[in-house]
Coordinates of C-alpha atoms in Angstrom, one line a residue:
X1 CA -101.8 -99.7 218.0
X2 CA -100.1 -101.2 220.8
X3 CA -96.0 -100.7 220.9
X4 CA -94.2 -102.4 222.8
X5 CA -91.0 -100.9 224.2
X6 CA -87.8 -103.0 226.0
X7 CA -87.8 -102.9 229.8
X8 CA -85.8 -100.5 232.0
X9 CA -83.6 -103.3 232.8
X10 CA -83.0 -104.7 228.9
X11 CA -82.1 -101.2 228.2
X12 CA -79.4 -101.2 231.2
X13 CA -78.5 -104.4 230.0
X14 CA -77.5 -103.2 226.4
X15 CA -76.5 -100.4 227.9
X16 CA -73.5 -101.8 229.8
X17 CA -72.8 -104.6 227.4
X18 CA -71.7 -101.7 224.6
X19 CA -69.6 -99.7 227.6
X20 CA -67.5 -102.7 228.7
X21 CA -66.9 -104.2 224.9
X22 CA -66.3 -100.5 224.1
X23 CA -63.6 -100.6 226.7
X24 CA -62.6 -104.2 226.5
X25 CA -62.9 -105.2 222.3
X26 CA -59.7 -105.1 220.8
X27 CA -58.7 -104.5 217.0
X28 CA -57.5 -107.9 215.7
X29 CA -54.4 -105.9 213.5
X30 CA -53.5 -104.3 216.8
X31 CA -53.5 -108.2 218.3
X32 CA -51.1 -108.7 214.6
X33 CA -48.6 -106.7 215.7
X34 CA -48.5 -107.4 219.4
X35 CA -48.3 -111.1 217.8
X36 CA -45.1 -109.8 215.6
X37 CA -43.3 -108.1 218.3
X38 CA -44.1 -110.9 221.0
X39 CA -42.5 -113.2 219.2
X40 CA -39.2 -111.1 218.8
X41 CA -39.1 -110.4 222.0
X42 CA -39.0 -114.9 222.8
X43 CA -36.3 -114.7 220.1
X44 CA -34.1 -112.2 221.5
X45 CA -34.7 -113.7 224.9
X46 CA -33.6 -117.1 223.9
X47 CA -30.0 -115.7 221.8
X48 CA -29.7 -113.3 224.7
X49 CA -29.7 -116.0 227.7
X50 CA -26.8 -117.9 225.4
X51 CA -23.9 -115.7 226.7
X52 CA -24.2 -117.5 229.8
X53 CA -25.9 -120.1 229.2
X54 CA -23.0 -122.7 230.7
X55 CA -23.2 -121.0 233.9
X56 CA -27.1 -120.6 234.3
X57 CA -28.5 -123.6 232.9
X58 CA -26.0 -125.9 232.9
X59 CA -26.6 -128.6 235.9
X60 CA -23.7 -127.9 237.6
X61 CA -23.7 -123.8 237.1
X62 CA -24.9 -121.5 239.5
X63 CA -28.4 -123.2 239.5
X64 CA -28.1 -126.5 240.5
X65 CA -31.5 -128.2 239.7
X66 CA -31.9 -129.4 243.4
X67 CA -31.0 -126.2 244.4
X68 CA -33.9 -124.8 241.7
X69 CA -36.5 -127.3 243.4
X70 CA -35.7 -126.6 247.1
X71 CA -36.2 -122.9 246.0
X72 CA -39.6 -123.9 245.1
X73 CA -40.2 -126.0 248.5
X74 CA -40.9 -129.3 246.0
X75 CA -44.4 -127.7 245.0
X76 CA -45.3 -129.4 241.8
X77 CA -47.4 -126.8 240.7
X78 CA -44.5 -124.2 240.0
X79 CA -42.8 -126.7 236.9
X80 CA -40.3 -126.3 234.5
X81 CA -39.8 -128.5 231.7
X82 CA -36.2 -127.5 231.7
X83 CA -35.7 -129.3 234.9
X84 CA -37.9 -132.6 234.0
X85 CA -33.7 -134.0 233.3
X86 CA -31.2 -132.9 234.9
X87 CA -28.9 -132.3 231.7
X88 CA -27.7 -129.2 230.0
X89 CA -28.5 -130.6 226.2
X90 CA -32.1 -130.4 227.7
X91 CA -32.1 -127.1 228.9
X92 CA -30.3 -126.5 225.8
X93 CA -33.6 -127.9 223.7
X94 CA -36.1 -125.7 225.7
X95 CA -33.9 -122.2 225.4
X96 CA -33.9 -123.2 221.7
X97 CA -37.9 -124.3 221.9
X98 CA -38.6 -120.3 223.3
X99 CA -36.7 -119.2 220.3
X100 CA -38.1 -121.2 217.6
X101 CA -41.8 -120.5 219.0
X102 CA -40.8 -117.1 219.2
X103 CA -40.1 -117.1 215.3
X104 CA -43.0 -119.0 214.7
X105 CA -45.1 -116.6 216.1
X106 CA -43.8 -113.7 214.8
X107 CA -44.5 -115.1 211.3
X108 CA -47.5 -116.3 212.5
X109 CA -47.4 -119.8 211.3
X110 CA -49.4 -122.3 213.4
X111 CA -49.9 -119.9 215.7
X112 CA -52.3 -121.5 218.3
X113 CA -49.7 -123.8 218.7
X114 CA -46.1 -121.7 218.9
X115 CA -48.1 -119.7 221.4
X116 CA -48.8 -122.6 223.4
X117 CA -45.0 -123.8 223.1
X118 CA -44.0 -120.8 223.4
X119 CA -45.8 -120.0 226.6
X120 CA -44.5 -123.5 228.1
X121 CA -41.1 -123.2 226.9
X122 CA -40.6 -119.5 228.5
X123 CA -42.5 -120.3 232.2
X124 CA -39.9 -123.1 232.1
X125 CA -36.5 -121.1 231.2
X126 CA -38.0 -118.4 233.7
X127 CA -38.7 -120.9 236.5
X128 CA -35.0 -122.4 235.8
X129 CA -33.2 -119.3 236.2
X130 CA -35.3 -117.9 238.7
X131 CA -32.9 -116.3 240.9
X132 CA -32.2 -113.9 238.1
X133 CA -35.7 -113.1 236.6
X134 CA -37.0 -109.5 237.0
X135 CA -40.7 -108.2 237.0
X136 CA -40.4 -108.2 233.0
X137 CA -39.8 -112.2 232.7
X138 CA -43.5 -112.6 234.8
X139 CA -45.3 -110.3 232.7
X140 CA -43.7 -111.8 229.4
X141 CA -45.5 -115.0 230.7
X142 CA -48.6 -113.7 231.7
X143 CA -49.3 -112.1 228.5
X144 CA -48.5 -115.2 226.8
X145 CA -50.7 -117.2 228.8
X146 CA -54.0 -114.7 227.8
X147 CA -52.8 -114.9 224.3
X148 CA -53.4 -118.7 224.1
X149 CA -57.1 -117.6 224.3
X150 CA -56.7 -115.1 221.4
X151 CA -56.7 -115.0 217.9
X152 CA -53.5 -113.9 217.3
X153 CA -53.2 -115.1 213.3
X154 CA -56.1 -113.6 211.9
X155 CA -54.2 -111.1 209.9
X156 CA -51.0 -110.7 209.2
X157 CA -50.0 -114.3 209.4
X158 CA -49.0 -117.3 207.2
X159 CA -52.2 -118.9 209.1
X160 CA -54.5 -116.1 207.3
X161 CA -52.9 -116.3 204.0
X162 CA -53.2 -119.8 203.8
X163 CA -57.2 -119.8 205.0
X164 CA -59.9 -119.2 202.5
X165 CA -61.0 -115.8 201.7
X166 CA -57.9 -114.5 203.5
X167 CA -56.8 -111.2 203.8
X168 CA -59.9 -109.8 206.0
X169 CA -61.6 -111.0 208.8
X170 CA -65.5 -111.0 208.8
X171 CA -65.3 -108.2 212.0
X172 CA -62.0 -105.8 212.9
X173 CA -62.2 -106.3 216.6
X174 CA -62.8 -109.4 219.1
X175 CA -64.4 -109.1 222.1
X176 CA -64.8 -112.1 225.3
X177 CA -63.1 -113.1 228.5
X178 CA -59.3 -113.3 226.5
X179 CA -59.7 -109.1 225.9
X180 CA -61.0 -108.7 228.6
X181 CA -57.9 -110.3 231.2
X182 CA -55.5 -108.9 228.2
X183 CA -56.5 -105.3 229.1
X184 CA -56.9 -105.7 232.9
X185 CA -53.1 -107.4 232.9
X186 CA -51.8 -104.7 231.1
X187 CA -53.5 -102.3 233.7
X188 CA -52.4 -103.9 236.9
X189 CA -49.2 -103.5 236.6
X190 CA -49.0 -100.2 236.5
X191 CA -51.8 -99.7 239.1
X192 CA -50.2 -102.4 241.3
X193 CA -46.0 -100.8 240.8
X194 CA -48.0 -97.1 241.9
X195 CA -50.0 -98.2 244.6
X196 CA -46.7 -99.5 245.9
X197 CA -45.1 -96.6 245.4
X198 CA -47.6 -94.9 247.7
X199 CA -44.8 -94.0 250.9
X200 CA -42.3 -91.8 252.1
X201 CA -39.8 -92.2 249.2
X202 CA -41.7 -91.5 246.8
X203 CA -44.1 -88.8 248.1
X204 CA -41.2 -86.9 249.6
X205 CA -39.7 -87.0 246.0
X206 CA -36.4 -88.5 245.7
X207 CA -36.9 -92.0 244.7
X208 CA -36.3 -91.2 241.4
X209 CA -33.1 -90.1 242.4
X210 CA -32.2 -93.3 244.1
X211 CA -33.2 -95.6 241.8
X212 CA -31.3 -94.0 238.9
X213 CA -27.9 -94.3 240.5
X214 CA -25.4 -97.2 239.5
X215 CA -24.9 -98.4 242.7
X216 CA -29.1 -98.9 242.4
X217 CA -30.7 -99.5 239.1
X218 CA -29.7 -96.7 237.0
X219 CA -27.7 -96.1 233.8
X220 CA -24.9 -93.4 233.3
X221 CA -27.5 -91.8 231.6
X222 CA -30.1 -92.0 234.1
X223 CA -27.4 -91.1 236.9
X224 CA -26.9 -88.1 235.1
X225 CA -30.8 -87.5 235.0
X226 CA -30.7 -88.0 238.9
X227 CA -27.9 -85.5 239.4
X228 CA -30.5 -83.0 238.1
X229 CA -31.9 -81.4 240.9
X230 CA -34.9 -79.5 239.2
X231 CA -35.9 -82.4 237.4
X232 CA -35.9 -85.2 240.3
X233 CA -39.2 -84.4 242.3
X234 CA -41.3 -83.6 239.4
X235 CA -40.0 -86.5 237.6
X236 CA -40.6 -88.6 240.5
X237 CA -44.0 -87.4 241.3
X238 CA -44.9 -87.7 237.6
X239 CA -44.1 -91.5 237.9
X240 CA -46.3 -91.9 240.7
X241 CA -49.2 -90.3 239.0
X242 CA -48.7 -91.3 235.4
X243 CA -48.5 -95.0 237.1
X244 CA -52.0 -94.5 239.4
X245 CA -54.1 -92.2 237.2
X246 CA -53.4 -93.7 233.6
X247 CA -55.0 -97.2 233.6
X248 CA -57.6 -95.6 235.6
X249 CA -57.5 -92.9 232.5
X250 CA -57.3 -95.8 229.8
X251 CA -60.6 -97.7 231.2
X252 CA -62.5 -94.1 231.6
X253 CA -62.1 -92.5 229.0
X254 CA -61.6 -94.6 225.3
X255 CA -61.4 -91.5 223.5
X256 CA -58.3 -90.6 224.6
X257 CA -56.8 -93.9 224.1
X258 CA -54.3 -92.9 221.3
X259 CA -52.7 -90.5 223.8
X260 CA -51.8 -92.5 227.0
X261 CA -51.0 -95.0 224.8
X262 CA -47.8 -93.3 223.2
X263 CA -47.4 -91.9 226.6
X264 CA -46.6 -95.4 228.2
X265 CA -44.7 -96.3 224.9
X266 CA -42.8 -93.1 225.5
X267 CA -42.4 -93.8 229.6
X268 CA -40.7 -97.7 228.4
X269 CA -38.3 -96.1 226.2
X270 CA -37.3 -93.4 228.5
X271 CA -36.8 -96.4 231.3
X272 CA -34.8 -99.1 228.7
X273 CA -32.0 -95.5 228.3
X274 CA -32.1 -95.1 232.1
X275 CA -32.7 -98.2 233.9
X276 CA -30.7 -101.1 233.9
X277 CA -34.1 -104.0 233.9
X278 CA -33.6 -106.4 231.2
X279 CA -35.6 -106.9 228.8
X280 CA -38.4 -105.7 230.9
X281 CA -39.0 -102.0 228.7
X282 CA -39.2 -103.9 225.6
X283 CA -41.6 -106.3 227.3
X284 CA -43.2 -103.2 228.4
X285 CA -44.4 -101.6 225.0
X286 CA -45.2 -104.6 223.7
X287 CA -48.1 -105.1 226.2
X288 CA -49.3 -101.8 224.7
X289 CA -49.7 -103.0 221.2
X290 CA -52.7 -104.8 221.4
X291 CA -54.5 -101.5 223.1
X292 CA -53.8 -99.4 220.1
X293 CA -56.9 -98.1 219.0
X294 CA -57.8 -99.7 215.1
X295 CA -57.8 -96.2 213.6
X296 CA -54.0 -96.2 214.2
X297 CA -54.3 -98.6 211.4
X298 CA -56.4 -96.6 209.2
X299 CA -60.0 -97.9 207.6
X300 CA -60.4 -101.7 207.7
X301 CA -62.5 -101.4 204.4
X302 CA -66.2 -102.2 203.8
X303 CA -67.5 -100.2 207.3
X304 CA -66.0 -103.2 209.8
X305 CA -64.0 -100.4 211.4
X306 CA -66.5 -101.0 214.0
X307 CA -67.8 -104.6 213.8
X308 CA -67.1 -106.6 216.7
X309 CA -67.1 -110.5 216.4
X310 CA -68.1 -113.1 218.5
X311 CA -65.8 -114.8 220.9
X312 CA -65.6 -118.0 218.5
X313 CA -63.3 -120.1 221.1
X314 CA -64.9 -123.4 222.5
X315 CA -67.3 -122.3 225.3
X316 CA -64.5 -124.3 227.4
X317 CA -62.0 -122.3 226.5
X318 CA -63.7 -119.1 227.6
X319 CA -64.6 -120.5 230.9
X320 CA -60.8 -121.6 231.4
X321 CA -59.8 -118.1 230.5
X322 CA -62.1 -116.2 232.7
X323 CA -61.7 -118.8 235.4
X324 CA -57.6 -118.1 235.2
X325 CA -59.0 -114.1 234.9
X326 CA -60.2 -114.5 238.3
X327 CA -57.4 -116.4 239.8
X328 CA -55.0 -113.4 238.9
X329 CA -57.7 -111.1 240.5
X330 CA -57.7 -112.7 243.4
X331 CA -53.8 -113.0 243.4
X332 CA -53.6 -108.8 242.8
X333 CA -56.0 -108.4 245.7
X334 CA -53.7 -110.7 247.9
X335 CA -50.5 -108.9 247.2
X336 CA -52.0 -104.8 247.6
X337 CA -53.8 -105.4 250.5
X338 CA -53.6 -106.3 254.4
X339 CA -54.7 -110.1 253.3
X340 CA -51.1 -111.1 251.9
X341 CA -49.8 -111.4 255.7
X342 CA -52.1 -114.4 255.2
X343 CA -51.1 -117.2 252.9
X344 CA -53.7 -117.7 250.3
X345 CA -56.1 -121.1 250.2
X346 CA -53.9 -123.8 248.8
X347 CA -55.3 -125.0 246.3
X348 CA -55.7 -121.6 245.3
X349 CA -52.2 -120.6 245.4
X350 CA -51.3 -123.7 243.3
X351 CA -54.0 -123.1 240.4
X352 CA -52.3 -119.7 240.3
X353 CA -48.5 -121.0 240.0
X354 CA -49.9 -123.5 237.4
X355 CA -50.7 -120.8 235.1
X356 CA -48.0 -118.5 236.8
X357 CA -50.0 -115.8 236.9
X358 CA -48.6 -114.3 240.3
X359 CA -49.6 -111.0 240.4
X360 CA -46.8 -109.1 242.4
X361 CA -46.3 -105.6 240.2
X362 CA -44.9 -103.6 243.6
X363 CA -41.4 -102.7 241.3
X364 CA -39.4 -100.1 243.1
X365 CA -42.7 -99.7 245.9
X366 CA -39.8 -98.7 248.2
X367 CA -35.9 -96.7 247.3
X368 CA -33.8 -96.2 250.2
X369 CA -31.1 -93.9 250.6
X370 CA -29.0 -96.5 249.5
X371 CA -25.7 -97.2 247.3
X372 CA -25.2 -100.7 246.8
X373 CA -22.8 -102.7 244.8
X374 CA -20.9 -106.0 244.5
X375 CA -17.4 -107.5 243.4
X376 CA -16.0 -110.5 243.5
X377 CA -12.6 -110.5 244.8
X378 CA -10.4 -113.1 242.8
X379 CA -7.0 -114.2 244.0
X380 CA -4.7 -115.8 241.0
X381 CA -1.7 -118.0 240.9
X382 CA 0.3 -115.2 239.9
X383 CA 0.0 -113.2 243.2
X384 CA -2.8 -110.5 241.6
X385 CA -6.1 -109.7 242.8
X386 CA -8.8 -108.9 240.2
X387 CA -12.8 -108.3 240.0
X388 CA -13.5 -112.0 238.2
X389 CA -17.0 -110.4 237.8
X390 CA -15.8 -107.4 235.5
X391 CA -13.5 -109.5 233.8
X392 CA -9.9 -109.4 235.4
X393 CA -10.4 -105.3 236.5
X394 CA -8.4 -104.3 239.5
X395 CA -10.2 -104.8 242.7
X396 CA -12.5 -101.7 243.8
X397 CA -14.1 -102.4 246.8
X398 CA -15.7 -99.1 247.6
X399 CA -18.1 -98.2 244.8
X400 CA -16.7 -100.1 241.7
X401 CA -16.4 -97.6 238.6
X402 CA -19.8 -98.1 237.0
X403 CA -21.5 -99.7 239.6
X404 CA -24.3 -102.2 238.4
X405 CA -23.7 -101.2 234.6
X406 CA -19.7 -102.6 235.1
X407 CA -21.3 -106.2 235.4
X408 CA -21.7 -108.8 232.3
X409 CA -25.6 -107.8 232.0
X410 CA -29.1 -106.9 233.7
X411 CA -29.6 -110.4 234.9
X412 CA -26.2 -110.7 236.8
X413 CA -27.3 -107.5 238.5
X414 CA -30.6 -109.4 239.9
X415 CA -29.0 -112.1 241.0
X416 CA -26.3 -110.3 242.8
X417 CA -28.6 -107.7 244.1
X418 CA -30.8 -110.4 246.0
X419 CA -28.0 -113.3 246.4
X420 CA -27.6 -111.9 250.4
X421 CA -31.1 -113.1 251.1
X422 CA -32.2 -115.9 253.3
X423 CA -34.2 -117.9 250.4
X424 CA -31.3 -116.8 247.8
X425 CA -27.8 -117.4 249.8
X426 CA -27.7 -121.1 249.3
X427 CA -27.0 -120.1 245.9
X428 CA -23.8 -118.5 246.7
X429 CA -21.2 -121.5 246.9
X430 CA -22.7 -122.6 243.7
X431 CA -22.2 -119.3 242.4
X432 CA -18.5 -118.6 243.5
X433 CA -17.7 -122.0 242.2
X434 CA -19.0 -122.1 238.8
X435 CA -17.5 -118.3 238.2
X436 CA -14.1 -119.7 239.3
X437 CA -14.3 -123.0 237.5
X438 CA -15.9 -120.9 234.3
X439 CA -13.2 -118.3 234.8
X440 CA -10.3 -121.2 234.7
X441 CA -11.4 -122.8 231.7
X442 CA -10.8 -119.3 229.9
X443 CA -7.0 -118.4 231.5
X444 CA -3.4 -120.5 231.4
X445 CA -1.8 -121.7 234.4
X446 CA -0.4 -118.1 236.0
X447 CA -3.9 -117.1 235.7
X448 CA -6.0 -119.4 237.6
X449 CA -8.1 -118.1 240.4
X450 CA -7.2 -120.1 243.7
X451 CA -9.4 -118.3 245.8
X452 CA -12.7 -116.5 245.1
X453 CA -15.1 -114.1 247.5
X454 CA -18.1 -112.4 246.5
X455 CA -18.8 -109.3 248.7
X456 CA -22.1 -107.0 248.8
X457 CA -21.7 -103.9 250.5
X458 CA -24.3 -100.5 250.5
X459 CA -24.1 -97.2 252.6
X460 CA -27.1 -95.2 254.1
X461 CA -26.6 -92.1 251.9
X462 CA -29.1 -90.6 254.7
X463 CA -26.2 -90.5 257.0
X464 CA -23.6 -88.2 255.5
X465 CA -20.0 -90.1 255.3
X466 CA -22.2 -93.3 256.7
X467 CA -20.2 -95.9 257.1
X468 CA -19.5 -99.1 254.1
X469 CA -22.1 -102.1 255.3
X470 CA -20.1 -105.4 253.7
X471 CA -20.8 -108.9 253.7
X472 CA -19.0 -111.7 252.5
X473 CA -22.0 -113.6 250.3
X474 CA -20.0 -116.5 249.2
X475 CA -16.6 -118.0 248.5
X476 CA -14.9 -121.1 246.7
X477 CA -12.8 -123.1 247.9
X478 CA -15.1 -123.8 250.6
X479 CA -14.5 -122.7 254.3
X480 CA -12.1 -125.2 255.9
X481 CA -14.0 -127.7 258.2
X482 CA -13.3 -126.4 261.6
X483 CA -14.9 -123.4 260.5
X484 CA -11.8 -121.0 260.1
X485 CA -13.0 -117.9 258.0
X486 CA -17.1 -119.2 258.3
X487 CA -19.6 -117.8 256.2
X488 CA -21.6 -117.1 259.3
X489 CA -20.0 -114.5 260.9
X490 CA -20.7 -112.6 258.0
X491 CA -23.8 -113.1 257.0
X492 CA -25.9 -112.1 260.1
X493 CA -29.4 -112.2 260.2
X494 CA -29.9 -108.3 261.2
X495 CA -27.7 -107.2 258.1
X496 CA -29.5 -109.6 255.7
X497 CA -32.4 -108.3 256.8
X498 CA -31.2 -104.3 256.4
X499 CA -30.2 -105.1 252.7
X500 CA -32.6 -103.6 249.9
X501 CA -35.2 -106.0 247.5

């Protein structure tokens, strides 16, 4: 009797199909509650950007709309339905679109479609206030952009309880391209921010230190951390490793899973009580979620624990997806290697701001022996001088109580923090006016500013007693026309190009 046994290379085949779906499959409750938490995250967003919302969206805040394009050199590709109108009861309607998509997918009612809104709405609010996004605004959109290929409603939804037979799906975990980029997103960030991280501050063990002072990024809390000098290096190491050698860890081993899982949960918490980044540790742990192993759930019920179903998307749809997969390869490859001194193909480079799928994760690559801060000097009617940033405090112009943490929030910090570079200054008369004119609609006539500067200064902490580094950034009124008291002067190019990210 003749048996016939599968060829060396079927065998191989099988083989590595079961190790990357093992690696790559993800349990669909797991998806649930990344789905739940996704879309709290939209709504808090959307109520948190409302404090300001006058001065950042409005069309004649701090970001002008033309001022928004020109940022963008006019390239079509990077869009924003906020700026479609120049009027602030339509930027009003897309804040309130990421919110109410947010909800909707957190319930999960028509959630193929509040995912796609959802996605739109947020790349646009990110893209309108783009001076003052952070690292945790890109990755919100990126893992909303693989979750438009994923089945996000299949349990724990209104969708599931309103299907027929609801309440279990036919297999526990899905498998195709969607998992697939999910996972390697999740990984790349962390791979990318410690591959950056690969120099002198951080090997020589003192970034942490840096980075958790006020006058940096850092909370009282974390300044306190930072002040703790057998803690610094091994924390900061730690970091680096944690950073390299988990995703590598994650993809390796799946067994361990459960483990490095809580660890990064743990490693967002312990940066949202140190680290003043937005809403980027919240954004953090819930790119987690979906990697949860489905025994964190317990048993699914009738042995589908560890049934994996087919990828029942349109066949178009998975090509999109994995087309868009290898766009943001190509985009990681670009930005951690020698090849991103030269500019990608163009037509490359636009298919990956359509999507926005940038893939720049070098967060905090470099800390310098920095202390850094800004105020903005306000003069009033009534002869006093006060910080119209913090409110009406008295002036400090050497290393305001607080630092960074005295501002109104995180993304007042980014802005300010980057508003001395070249591609960010021409921001700065906009800025200094709309604080003034937003500052005079609040006060009576005693109070009224009549003259406003905003000043950035740092000191080299390397050199001991260094020497305060300030420039004037912006002011309002503007400079008189023959030039007395010129911006110029004080924003030259060598110290624009000394000051930090």
């Amino acid at each position: 009797m003749h048996v016939s046994l599968p060829g060396s290379a079927t065998v191989l085949r099988q083989w590595m199909h079961h190790a990357v779906q093992r690696r790559f499959a993800i349990d669909v409750r797991s998806l649930a509650a990344f789905r739940i938490a996704l879309g709290l995250v939209l709504v808090a967003d959307a109520l948190l950007r409302t404090r300001d919302f006058s001065l950042m969206f409005a069309a004649d805040g701090i970001f002008p709309p033309p001022l928004i394009r020109d940022y963008f050199d006019g390239d079509p590709t990077q869009w924003s339905l906020a700026l479609v109108w120049d009027d602030t009861r339509w930027a009003a309607a897309i804040l309130a679109l990421e919110g109410i998509a947010g909800a909707c997918l957190a319930t999960g009612w028509r959630t193929t479609t509040a995912t796609a809104l959802a996605w739109l709405a947020q790349v646009s609010v990110f893209r309108r206030t783009i001076p003052a996004a952070n690292a945790g605004d890109l990755l919100l959109s990126c893992l909303l952009f693989w979750s438009l290929f994923l089945p996000l409603g299949a349990v724990w939804s209104r969708d599931a309880s309103r299907a027929a037979g609801a309440g279990e799906p036919r297999a526990m975990r899905v498998f195709g391209p969607a998992t697939v980029a999910l996972v390697l997103q999740v990984m790349a960030v962390y791979v990318g921010a410690g591959l950056a991280k690969w120099n002198a501050s951080w090997l020589g063990g003192e970034a942490v230190r840096y980075a958790l002072s006020v006058h940096d990024h850092g909370t009282p809390l974390g300044m306190w951390l930072a002040q703790a000098d057998w803690l610094v290096r091994p924390l900061t190491w730690g970091v680096l490793g944690a950073e390299i050698i988990g995703p590598l860890a994650f993809i390796a081993w799946p067994t361990a899973r459960p483990v490095i899982v809580v660890g990064f949960l743990v490693f967002h918490v312990t940066i949202w009580l140190t680290m003043s980044v937005g809403l980027f540790a919240p954004i953090g742990m819930v790119a987690w979620l979906p990697l949860l192993p489905g025994s964190v759930w317990g048993r699914a019920g009738r042995g589908l624990a560890d049934a994996v179903g087919r990828d029942c998307r349109p066949a178009a749809a998975r090509w999109v997806c994995a087309a868009a997969a290898a766009l943001a390869a190509v985009s990681f490859v670009h930005d951690r290697t020698p090849w991103q001194a030269r500019p990608l193909p163009a037509p490359v480079r636009q298919a990956i701001h359509a999507a926005n799928l940038t893939q720049e994760w070098g967060m905090f690559g470099t800390v310098p022996p920095l202390e850094q801060w800004a105020y903005s000097r306000g003069e009033l009617a009534d002869g006093r001088v006060i910080d119209v940033l913090r409110e009406g405090r008295p002036i400090e112009a050497d290393r305001p109580t607080g630092g960074f943490t005295s501002l109104p929030h995180h993304r007042w910090h980014k802005l300010l923090w980057i508003l001395p570079r070249p591609k960010v200054r021409p921001f700065a008369p906009s800025v200094a006016a709309a604080l003034a004119r937003d500052w005079n609609a609040r006060h009576g006539a005693e109070e009224q500013v009549v003259a406003l500067e905003i000043r950035f200064a740092h000191r080299n902490l390397a050199a001991r007693d260094g020497p305060v580094q300030e420039m004037l950034v912006g002011a309002w009124p503007d400079r008189d026309s023959d030039g007395t008291g010129s911006l110029d002067r004080f924003l030259e190019a060598d110290r624009a190009s000394r000051s930090p990210r």
